[in-house]
Amino acid sequence: MDLQFLTYLIAGASFALYIGIALWSKASSTNEFYIAGGGVHPVANGMATAADWMSAASFISMAGIISFMGRDGAVYLMGWTGGYVLLALLLAPYLRKFGKYTVPDFIGERYYSKIARFVAVLCLIFVSFTYIAGQMRGVGIVFSRFLEVDINTGVIVGMVIVFIYAVLGGMKGITYTQVAQYCVLIFAYMVPAIFISILITGNPVPQLGFGSKILNEDIYLLDKLNLVLNDLGFNDYTESIRSKIDVFCITAALMAGTAGLPHVIVRFFTVPRVRDARTSAGWALMFIAILYTTAPAVSSFSRLNFIDTIHNSEYQTTPQWFKNWENIGLISWSDKNNDGIIQYGPGKALENTKPIFSNQRGESGERVVLNKPSDNNNEIYIDRDIMVLANPEIAALPNWVIALVAAGALAAALSTAAGLLLVISSAISHDLMKKIFRPSINDKQELFYARLSAAIAIAIAGIFGIYPPAFVAQVVAFAFGLAASSIFPVLIMGIFSKRINSVGAISGMVSGLIFTLSYIVFFKFISPELNSPDHWILGISPEGIGVVGMLINFFFAIIISSITKPPPEEIRTLVNKIRQPS
């Protein structure tokens, strides 16, 4: 069957399923809207948590990053997975026992301060919106490529779908929708991985194929990839070029930042008991591990197939997948030596970050790029995010597999977008309206504000997706550091220390956030020419500076708390109660 028809069929069926579940499980109270009534089964919650966790970043971007960074890209695997373990062990059970609706709710109550609650809300909204913008743009790109509609149209369709099941269903609708989305995304990720593992190594298990020999060749996959990359002038795929301290800091920042992400933390408020929070965390880790252990294999397969099908080929005879992605501007060829042959090598093909296309075609039929070519032999620009989406096309897999991957990518993006939107709406309706500005509102009015703020948040996210500001794509990569330096420390100290008071917590959050944000803004926006190990503090990149911000947060919170009035007795009793076994 035709690819476009299959994509409409599979994606349309999944959308109908999501909307049907949302209508079936419509929230009728704030308790159902915020935490699904607190009655979700641990296995279902584990599956929903996995879907909430594995956003478009995990499904689309992670394998693409590893594919081009090689061993250095493993920091994302270690950081994100380790962050989940940190969350499951140190935060989830205690926050569930606390029994509130949101992360700012915990911070506001534990630190007995409206200011602390307000600062936590601001941190939460900033981190969440950076994610949503990326998710909505990802939805638009998938629609643009596979359904052949405008990217902006794709974003609007995604907004409508999220609006229906997030605004109507709340956490109750989102939970069961995410169970379905997990099934879609994991099936969509594993099927092409298994296909390609068989084609390249003869082994149907991608995790084992990753360490196997190439089919009909007496050489292991990673050794072959190293040889191919060396021939083109790249470093070894298995070689790390980052300093050890930078790798450590990036991994730690990703871990702490991930553990502080509010849209995942809130999932553990939805189960009936503290024991169920631990159980669902274990199930979620198992569901997440299926994709995360497969990603390195997918990265290696896609990079090898990409080089084999493109390098030293004539444009006119290149596979159709190259021209398909060229048409939406995510890959381009600049024929620097006018020989009609595509050369791929190290370095940027263009002086600008992304190609600027004209409507004209070159002598070989390629789309003409208006950017000035860079001074190296590489003629290929490729957006790393297309590697997973294009992987089935590169390997010439059946159309139904390609359509399935599109549906999986949409499921991953929409599941996380819905979770983030719910966190934002809960923070606004519950923490700002109910707890600060309008404490006299009743349950029905609070539910109205929750739905209204969710609708407004979806509209803002859609605008960012349609008109992405230049900073969004860059800031998303640093949201983990900002969460690590602001939210994570106050959660840990709030659970495990009875001495930290409101003044210390607020000082810690503000100082950690300001330092981390300033460091990122300076090296990424004010002076990008200085963004190198020679100018970084202790050789720590902006991606890893969140660890230093986290330490600053801890330092100021502890010092200021020690020289100011201790928390009231009821707060110390509350901390004891949180930590005592049920």
XYZ file of N, CA, C and O in Angstrom, residues 24-182:
636
model
N -13.933 8.542 27.507
C -14.395 7.516 28.439
C -13.993 7.832 29.879
O -14.734 7.537 30.816
N -12.833 8.447 30.037
C -12.309 8.684 31.388
C -12.278 10.168 31.734
O -11.342 10.654 32.369
N -13.281 10.898 31.330
C -13.339 12.342 31.586
C -13.306 12.644 33.076
O -14.016 12.028 33.867
N -12.474 13.614 33.471
C -12.354 13.990 34.886
C -13.560 14.813 35.304
O -13.995 15.723 34.585
N -14.119 14.509 36.490
C -15.289 15.223 36.995
C -14.999 16.000 38.270
O -15.878 16.652 38.818
N -13.746 15.929 38.771
C -13.367 16.658 39.980
C -11.892 17.040 39.887
O -11.158 16.515 39.044
N -11.462 17.946 40.778
C -10.044 18.329 40.768
C -9.167 17.142 41.150
O -8.049 17.012 40.662
N -9.675 16.266 42.020
C -8.912 15.088 42.422
C -8.623 14.189 41.221
O -7.519 13.680 41.047
N -9.627 14.006 40.355
C -9.431 13.209 39.141
C -8.593 13.965 38.117
O -7.799 13.371 37.384
N -8.763 15.294 38.053
C -8.018 16.090 37.071
C -6.538 16.147 37.416
O -5.678 16.066 36.532
N -6.207 16.261 38.713
C -4.810 16.405 39.130
C -4.087 15.060 39.272
O -2.950 14.918 38.828
N -4.745 14.073 39.927
C -4.039 12.814 40.226
C -4.866 11.574 39.883
O -4.673 10.497 40.457
N -5.803 11.699 38.931
C -6.596 10.560 38.446
C -7.347 9.860 39.582
O -7.578 8.646 39.534
N -7.703 10.593 40.630
C -8.423 10.014 41.748
C -7.557 9.201 42.689
O -8.042 8.657 43.681
N -6.267 9.100 42.386
C -5.358 8.353 43.249
C -5.579 6.857 43.245
O -5.173 6.170 44.184
N -6.189 6.313 42.179
C -6.499 4.885 42.174
C -5.938 4.118 40.995
O -6.475 3.069 40.625
N -4.861 4.583 40.394
C -4.294 3.919 39.224
C -3.493 2.689 39.653
O -2.713 2.744 40.614
N -3.657 1.585 38.932
C -2.917 0.355 39.242
C -1.423 0.569 38.985
O -1.048 1.249 38.026
N -0.540 -0.013 39.826
C 0.906 0.212 39.671
C 1.455 -0.155 38.293
O 2.332 0.543 37.770
N 0.958 -1.235 37.682
C 1.465 -1.626 36.359
C 1.052 -0.591 35.312
O 1.855 -0.171 34.477
N -0.229 -0.182 35.379
C -0.699 0.845 34.441
C 0.046 2.158 34.657
O 0.420 2.843 33.692
N 0.275 2.497 35.919
C 1.009 3.729 36.201
C 2.454 3.631 35.728
O 3.035 4.608 35.256
N 3.060 2.446 35.865
C 4.417 2.251 35.358
C 4.498 2.446 33.861
O 5.432 3.066 33.341
N 3.503 1.932 33.149
C 3.475 2.088 31.697
C 3.233 3.541 31.301
O 3.878 4.071 30.382
N 2.309 4.204 32.022
C 2.040 5.610 31.740
C 3.253 6.472 32.063
O 3.573 7.426 31.335
N 3.955 6.152 33.148
C 5.172 6.887 33.511
C 6.233 6.739 32.439
O 6.919 7.702 32.082
N 6.376 5.532 31.900
C 7.359 5.292 30.835
C 7.029 6.135 29.602
O 7.923 6.716 28.979
N 5.742 6.204 29.254
C 5.345 7.014 28.099
C 5.578 8.493 28.365
O 6.028 9.238 27.485
N 5.270 8.927 29.593
C 5.485 10.319 29.978
C 6.974 10.653 29.941
O 7.388 11.753 29.552
N 7.783 9.698 30.357
C 9.236 9.868 30.430
C 9.857 9.940 29.041
O 10.685 10.768 28.754
N 9.446 8.992 28.177
C 10.092 8.866 26.864
C 9.396 9.785 25.863
O 8.488 9.386 25.144
N 9.858 10.999 25.829
C 9.304 12.019 24.956
C 9.889 11.864 23.559
O 10.565 10.891 23.241
N 9.633 12.881 22.732
C 10.258 12.898 21.416
C 11.777 12.906 21.540
O 12.491 12.435 20.661
N 12.290 13.452 22.667
C 13.741 13.459 22.882
C 14.283 12.032 22.967
O 15.336 11.725 22.415
N 13.579 11.162 23.679
C 14.023 9.772 23.798
C 13.772 8.998 22.513
O 14.628 8.245 22.048
N 12.575 9.158 21.949
C 12.201 8.367 20.775
C 12.971 8.797 19.527
O 13.491 7.966 18.788
N 13.062 10.115 19.317
C 13.651 10.635 18.080
C 15.104 11.059 18.268
O 16.000 10.631 17.540
N 15.342 11.910 19.278
C 16.623 12.617 19.349
C 17.762 11.804 19.942
O 18.903 11.954 19.521
N 17.484 10.971 20.944
C 18.572 10.317 21.664
C 19.430 9.450 20.744
O 20.659 9.542 20.759
N 18.789 8.601 19.953
C 19.552 7.748 19.044
C 20.288 8.587 18.000
O 21.402 8.240 17.585
N 19.675 9.707 17.569
C 20.351 10.581 16.614
C 21.589 11.215 17.204
O 22.626 11.328 16.544
N 21.502 11.626 18.476
C 22.664 12.216 19.157
C 23.787 11.189 19.275
O 24.943 11.462 18.953
N 23.443 9.977 19.743
C 24.461 8.931 19.896
C 25.041 8.542 18.544
O 26.240 8.264 18.418
N 24.196 8.542 17.524
C 24.645 8.160 16.183
C 25.793 9.038 15.697
O 26.714 8.552 15.038
N 25.757 10.327 16.030
C 26.795 11.242 15.555
C 27.858 11.559 16.598
O 28.976 11.923 16.241
N 27.529 11.395 17.881
C 28.523 11.659 18.927
C 29.247 10.396 19.369
O 30.299 10.472 20.006
N 28.693 9.225 19.034
C 29.324 7.980 19.429
C 29.339 7.820 20.937
O 28.338 8.049 21.610
N 30.490 7.456 21.464
C 30.592 7.177 22.904
C 30.195 8.372 23.765
O 29.604 8.202 24.837
N 30.521 9.571 23.315
C 30.162 10.761 24.100
C 28.651 10.918 24.253
O 28.173 11.524 25.214
N 27.893 10.396 23.289
C 26.440 10.486 23.385
C 25.850 9.616 24.478
O 24.688 9.789 24.857
N 26.674 8.697 25.016
C 26.184 7.803 26.074
C 25.863 8.563 27.358
O 25.189 8.011 28.238
N 26.325 9.808 27.481
C 25.993 10.576 28.693
C 24.483 10.756 28.814
O 23.953 10.825 29.929
N 23.783 10.824 27.672
C 22.330 10.990 27.719
C 21.658 9.714 28.198
O 20.692 9.757 28.967
N 22.164 8.581 27.750
C 21.642 7.302 28.243
C 21.853 7.171 29.745
O 20.925 6.839 30.499
N 23.066 7.425 30.185
C 23.385 7.267 31.607
C 22.648 8.295 32.460
O 22.115 7.976 33.528
N 22.616 9.539 31.994
C 21.992 10.601 32.771
C 20.503 10.419 32.916
O 19.951 10.497 34.029
N 19.810 10.170 31.797
C 18.357 10.045 31.861
C 17.936 8.783 32.624
O 17.014 8.821 33.429
N 18.624 7.672 32.381
C 18.269 6.441 33.086
C 18.616 6.563 34.569
O 17.821 6.184 35.438
N 19.812 7.071 34.865
C 20.200 7.254 36.262
C 19.288 8.217 36.987
O 18.995 8.047 38.182
N 18.814 9.231 36.290
C 17.896 10.184 36.894
C 16.596 9.536 37.310
O 16.025 9.866 38.361
N 16.143 8.590 36.514
C 14.911 7.894 36.881
C 15.116 7.065 38.146
O 14.256 7.035 39.027
N 16.253 6.385 38.235
C 16.551 5.592 39.434
C 16.608 6.504 40.661
O 16.088 6.178 41.734
N 17.236 7.664 40.485
C 17.323 8.638 41.575
C 15.928 9.068 42.021
O 15.628 9.137 43.221
N 15.078 9.343 41.055
C 13.706 9.748 41.346
C 12.946 8.639 42.074
O 12.255 8.880 43.073
N 13.090 7.406 41.581
C 12.339 6.286 42.151
C 12.765 5.981 43.583
O 11.933 5.618 44.429
N 14.062 6.135 43.878
C 14.574 5.772 45.205
C 14.440 6.895 46.223
O 14.084 6.659 47.383
N 14.738 8.134 45.826
C 14.863 9.224 46.789
C 13.662 10.163 46.869
O 13.533 10.898 47.852
N 12.822 10.177 45.848
C 11.762 11.178 45.832
C 10.352 10.589 45.787
O 9.491 10.969 46.585
N 10.104 9.685 44.845
C 8.733 9.244 44.556
C 7.958 8.743 45.774
O 6.847 9.219 46.038
N 8.494 7.788 46.555
C 7.695 7.271 47.681
C 7.371 8.338 48.731
O 6.266 8.364 49.282
N 8.314 9.224 48.995
C 8.126 10.243 50.031
C 7.133 11.312 49.579
O 6.307 11.779 50.367
N 7.227 11.701 48.309
C 6.285 12.695 47.804
C 4.880 12.117 47.744
O 3.893 12.820 47.974
N 4.790 10.817 47.417
C 3.460 10.167 47.422
C 2.889 10.147 48.829
O 1.686 10.374 49.038
N 3.712 9.867 49.823
C 3.230 9.834 51.196
C 2.799 11.223 51.670
O 1.884 11.356 52.491
N 3.445 12.247 51.141
C 3.060 13.616 51.482
C 1.610 13.879 51.088
O 0.880 14.583 51.773
N 1.202 13.320 49.930
C -0.208 13.295 49.567
C -0.778 14.555 48.944
O -1.986 14.762 48.975
N 0.065 15.412 48.358
C -0.445 16.616 47.710
C -0.522 16.402 46.195
O -0.195 15.354 45.667
N -0.947 17.467 45.485
C -1.202 17.345 44.066
C 0.013 17.649 43.183
O 0.183 17.051 42.136
N 0.822 18.626 43.580
C 1.867 19.125 42.683
C 3.192 19.279 43.419
O 3.246 19.278 44.652
N 4.272 19.459 42.639
C 5.594 19.706 43.220
C 5.631 21.053 43.954
O 6.128 21.128 45.080
N 5.120 22.149 43.361
C 5.083 23.406 44.130
C 4.228 23.296 45.393
O 4.482 24.008 46.367
N 3.236 22.405 45.374
C 2.421 22.183 46.568
C 3.284 21.644 47.706
O 3.183 22.087 48.856
N 4.152 20.683 47.378
C 5.068 20.153 48.390
C 6.013 21.241 48.887
O 6.223 21.413 50.093
N 6.608 21.982 47.956
C 7.572 23.017 48.336
C 6.900 24.103 49.170
O 7.445 24.575 50.177
N 5.682 24.520 48.770
C 4.977 25.551 49.519
C 4.614 25.111 50.933
O 4.748 25.885 51.886
N 4.159 23.860 51.074
C 3.771 23.355 52.398
C 4.994 23.043 53.263
O 5.035 23.383 54.448
N 5.993 22.377 52.657
C 7.168 21.984 53.440
C 7.943 23.202 53.929
O 8.481 23.219 55.043
N 8.020 24.251 53.088
C 8.780 25.444 53.460
C 7.865 26.571 53.934
O 8.307 27.727 54.008
N 6.591 26.232 54.198
C 5.616 27.144 54.814
C 5.725 28.572 54.271
O 5.782 29.542 55.022
N 5.724 28.671 52.931
C 5.962 29.983 52.323
C 5.270 30.089 50.969
O 5.456 29.216 50.109
N 4.492 31.161 50.796
C 3.903 31.425 49.481
C 4.968 31.856 48.471
O 4.840 31.590 47.277
N 6.005 32.518 48.969
C 7.084 32.933 48.064
C 7.807 31.704 47.514
O 8.113 31.621 46.320
N 8.084 30.722 48.383
C 8.734 29.488 47.928
C 7.858 28.782 46.906
O 8.355 28.259 45.892
N 6.570 28.744 47.150
C 5.640 28.123 46.209
C 5.671 28.855 44.868
O 5.695 28.240 43.796
N 5.673 30.192 44.929
C 5.653 31.000 43.708
C 6.934 30.797 42.895
O 6.884 30.640 41.673
N 8.083 30.804 43.571
C 9.361 30.574 42.876
C 9.374 29.190 42.240
O 9.831 29.016 41.097
N 8.858 28.187 42.947
C 8.799 26.833 42.405
C 7.910 26.773 41.170
O 8.224 26.078 40.193
N 6.798 27.500 41.192
C 5.901 27.546 40.031
C 6.616 28.146 38.825
O 6.517 27.644 37.692
N 7.360 29.236 39.042
C 8.084 29.878 37.939
C 9.120 28.924 37.333
O 9.242 28.826 36.107
N 9.872 28.233 38.196
C 10.865 27.263 37.709
C 10.183 26.160 36.909
O 10.640 25.764 35.831
N 9.071 25.661 37.439
C 8.341 24.581 36.789
C 7.821 25.005 35.416
O 7.952 24.263 34.429
N 7.234 26.179 35.345
C 6.668 26.642 34.071
C 7.762 26.847 33.033
O 7.610 26.462 31.861
N 8.893 27.423 33.443
C 9.977 27.661 32.490
C 10.504 26.345 31.922
O 10.631 26.174 30.709
N 10.798 25.392 32.798
C 11.335 24.108 32.350
C 10.313 23.378 31.478
O 10.653 22.816 30.431
N 9.051 23.396 31.891
C 8.019 22.654 31.162
C 7.773 23.229 29.779
O 7.619 22.478 28.806
N 7.743 24.547 29.662
C 7.459 25.144 28.357
C 8.582 24.899 27.356
O 8.329 24.785 26.152
N 9.830 24.841 27.827
C 10.906 24.537 26.886
C 10.719 23.143 26.282
O 10.991 22.924 25.102
N 10.222 22.223 27.088
C 9.955 20.878 26.583
C 8.792 20.856 25.614
O 8.851 20.229 24.558
N 7.711 21.523 25.983
C 6.503 21.476 25.153
C 6.768 22.036 23.766
O 6.294 21.504 22.762
N 7.532 23.128 23.707
C 7.829 23.724 22.406
C 8.499 22.702 21.489
O 8.161 22.573 20.317
N 9.462 21.946 22.039
C 10.137 20.919 21.250
C 9.209 19.798 20.846
O 9.274 19.290 19.719
N 8.294 19.393 21.751
C 7.365 18.305 21.433
C 6.429 18.712 20.297
O 6.200 17.947 19.352
N 5.878 19.917 20.382
C 4.931 20.354 19.353
C 5.610 20.533 18.003
O 5.034 20.220 16.957
N 6.855 21.021 18.022
C 7.579 21.155 16.758
C 7.865 19.776 16.169
O 7.789 19.572 14.966
N 8.176 18.805 17.049
C 8.401 17.441 16.589
C 7.163 16.859 15.938
O 7.235 16.176 14.908
N 5.996 17.131 16.520
C 4.735 16.678 15.930
C 4.568 17.266 14.531
O 4.193 16.570 13.575
N 4.876 18.559 14.398
C 4.751 19.209 13.092
C 5.669 18.608 12.051
O 5.281 18.419 10.889
N 6.896 18.270 12.438
C 7.862 17.684 11.493
C 7.401 16.314 11.029
O 7.487 15.977 9.833
N 6.904 15.498 11.961
C 6.429 14.155 11.579
C 5.256 14.261 10.619
O 5.202 13.562 9.595
N 4.314 15.144 10.923
C 3.183 15.341 10.018
C 3.661 15.815 8.648
O 3.176 15.346 7.608
N 4.603 16.748 8.649
C 5.078 17.323 7.395
C 5.689 16.265 6.482
O 5.432 16.235 5.283
N 6.506 15.393 7.054
C 7.192 14.387 6.248
C 6.273 13.258 5.815
O 6.232 12.885 4.628
N 5.516 12.704 6.755
C 4.808 11.462 6.466
C 3.363 11.662 6.006
O 2.807 10.802 5.333
N 2.736 12.774 6.376
C 1.365 13.024 5.941
C 1.302 14.096 4.863
O 0.230 14.432 4.388
N 2.480 14.641 4.524
C 2.623 15.612 3.434
C 1.695 16.810 3.621
O 0.991 17.235 2.714
N 1.700 17.336 4.850
C 1.004 18.584 5.121
C 2.032 19.588 5.626
O 3.159 19.236 5.969
N 1.639 20.843 5.676
C 2.528 21.887 6.174
C 2.860 21.640 7.648
O 2.024 21.129 8.412
N 4.090 21.984 8.053
C 4.500 21.787 9.449
C 3.548 22.503 10.400
O 3.156 21.956 11.440
N 3.135 23.723 10.037
C 2.228 24.475 10.904
C 0.884 23.770 11.053
O 0.287 23.751 12.133
N 0.402 23.173 9.960
C -0.845 22.410 10.023
C -0.694 21.219 10.956
O -1.595 20.905 11.743
N 0.458 20.569 10.885
C 0.724 19.438 11.764
C 0.710 19.838 13.227
O 0.175 19.121 14.086
N 1.285 21.007 13.533
C 1.289 21.501 14.910
C -0.142 21.745 15.387
O -0.516 21.385 16.517
N -0.971 22.332 14.533
C -2.357 22.632 14.910
C -3.138 21.338 15.166
O -3.907 21.248 16.131
N -2.944 20.330 14.315
C -3.616 19.040 14.525
C -3.191 18.446 15.869
O -4.021 17.948 16.640
N -1.892 18.509 16.156
C -1.404 18.019 17.445
C -2.015 18.778 18.606
O -2.374 18.183 19.642
N -2.168 20.092 18.478
C -2.786 20.900 19.527
C -4.219 20.454 19.790
O -4.646 20.342 20.948
N -4.962 20.201 18.719
C -6.370 19.797 18.873
C -6.469 18.473 19.615
O -7.290 18.309 20.528
N -5.629 17.510 19.236
C -5.680 16.187 19.869
C -5.326 16.283 21.351
O -6.011 15.727 22.216
N -4.237 16.996 21.668
C -3.842 17.157 23.067
C -4.917 17.911 23.843
O -5.215 17.585 25.001
N -5.527 18.906 23.210
C -6.577 19.679 23.865
C -7.723 18.772 24.306
O -8.223 18.868 25.440
N -8.122 17.854 23.432
C -9.271 16.999 23.736
C -8.993 16.112 24.939
O -9.766 16.073 25.893
N -7.842 15.401 24.919
C -7.679 14.440 26.011
C -6.986 15.016 27.245
O -7.085 14.443 28.326
N -6.320 16.170 27.124
C -5.709 16.787 28.307
C -6.712 17.672 29.043
O -6.821 17.613 30.266
N -7.446 18.491 28.308
C -8.379 19.425 28.937
C -9.615 18.696 29.468
O -10.089 18.969 30.570
N -10.140 17.738 28.704
C -11.312 17.006 29.159
C -10.964 15.958 30.213
O -11.570 15.884 31.272
N -9.967 15.146 29.903
C -9.670 14.009 30.761
C -8.822 14.330 31.961
O -8.869 13.614 32.965
N -8.002 15.391 31.901
C -7.078 15.670 32.997
C -6.126 14.501 33.200
O -5.844 13.735 32.273
N -5.634 14.338 34.424
C -4.704 13.251 34.697
C -5.371 11.888 34.504
O -4.720 10.924 34.084
N -6.647 11.795 34.768
C -7.346 10.523 34.582
C -7.332 10.106 33.115
O -7.002 8.964 32.778
N -7.676 11.042 32.227
C -7.655 10.730 30.802
C -6.255 10.531 30.276
O -5.990 9.621 29.474
N -5.317 11.372 30.737
C -3.943 11.284 30.272
C -3.314 9.957 30.673
O -2.586 9.331 29.897
N -3.603 9.483 31.886
C -2.991 8.245 32.370
C -3.291 7.072 31.450
O -2.378 6.366 30.983
N -4.559 6.868 31.155
C -4.920 5.703 30.337
C -4.602 5.919 28.863
O -4.348 4.959 28.130
N -4.573 7.179 28.452
C -4.105 7.469 27.088
C -2.620 7.148 26.962
O -2.172 6.592 25.956
N -1.847 7.467 28.004
C -0.409 7.192 27.960
C -0.103 5.705 27.991
O 0.915 5.270 27.452
N -0.960 4.909 28.605
C -0.792 3.452 28.543
C -0.868 2.996 27.084
O -0.037 2.208 26.609
N -1.869 3.498 26.361
C -2.001 3.156 24.935
C -0.825 3.705 24.134
O -0.292 3.033 23.237
N -0.384 4.930 24.468
C 0.724 5.534 23.735
C 2.030 4.779 23.954
O 2.857 4.672 23.046
N 2.228 4.259 25.170
C 3.431 3.453 25.395
C 3.435 2.221 24.494
O 4.460 1.884 23.890
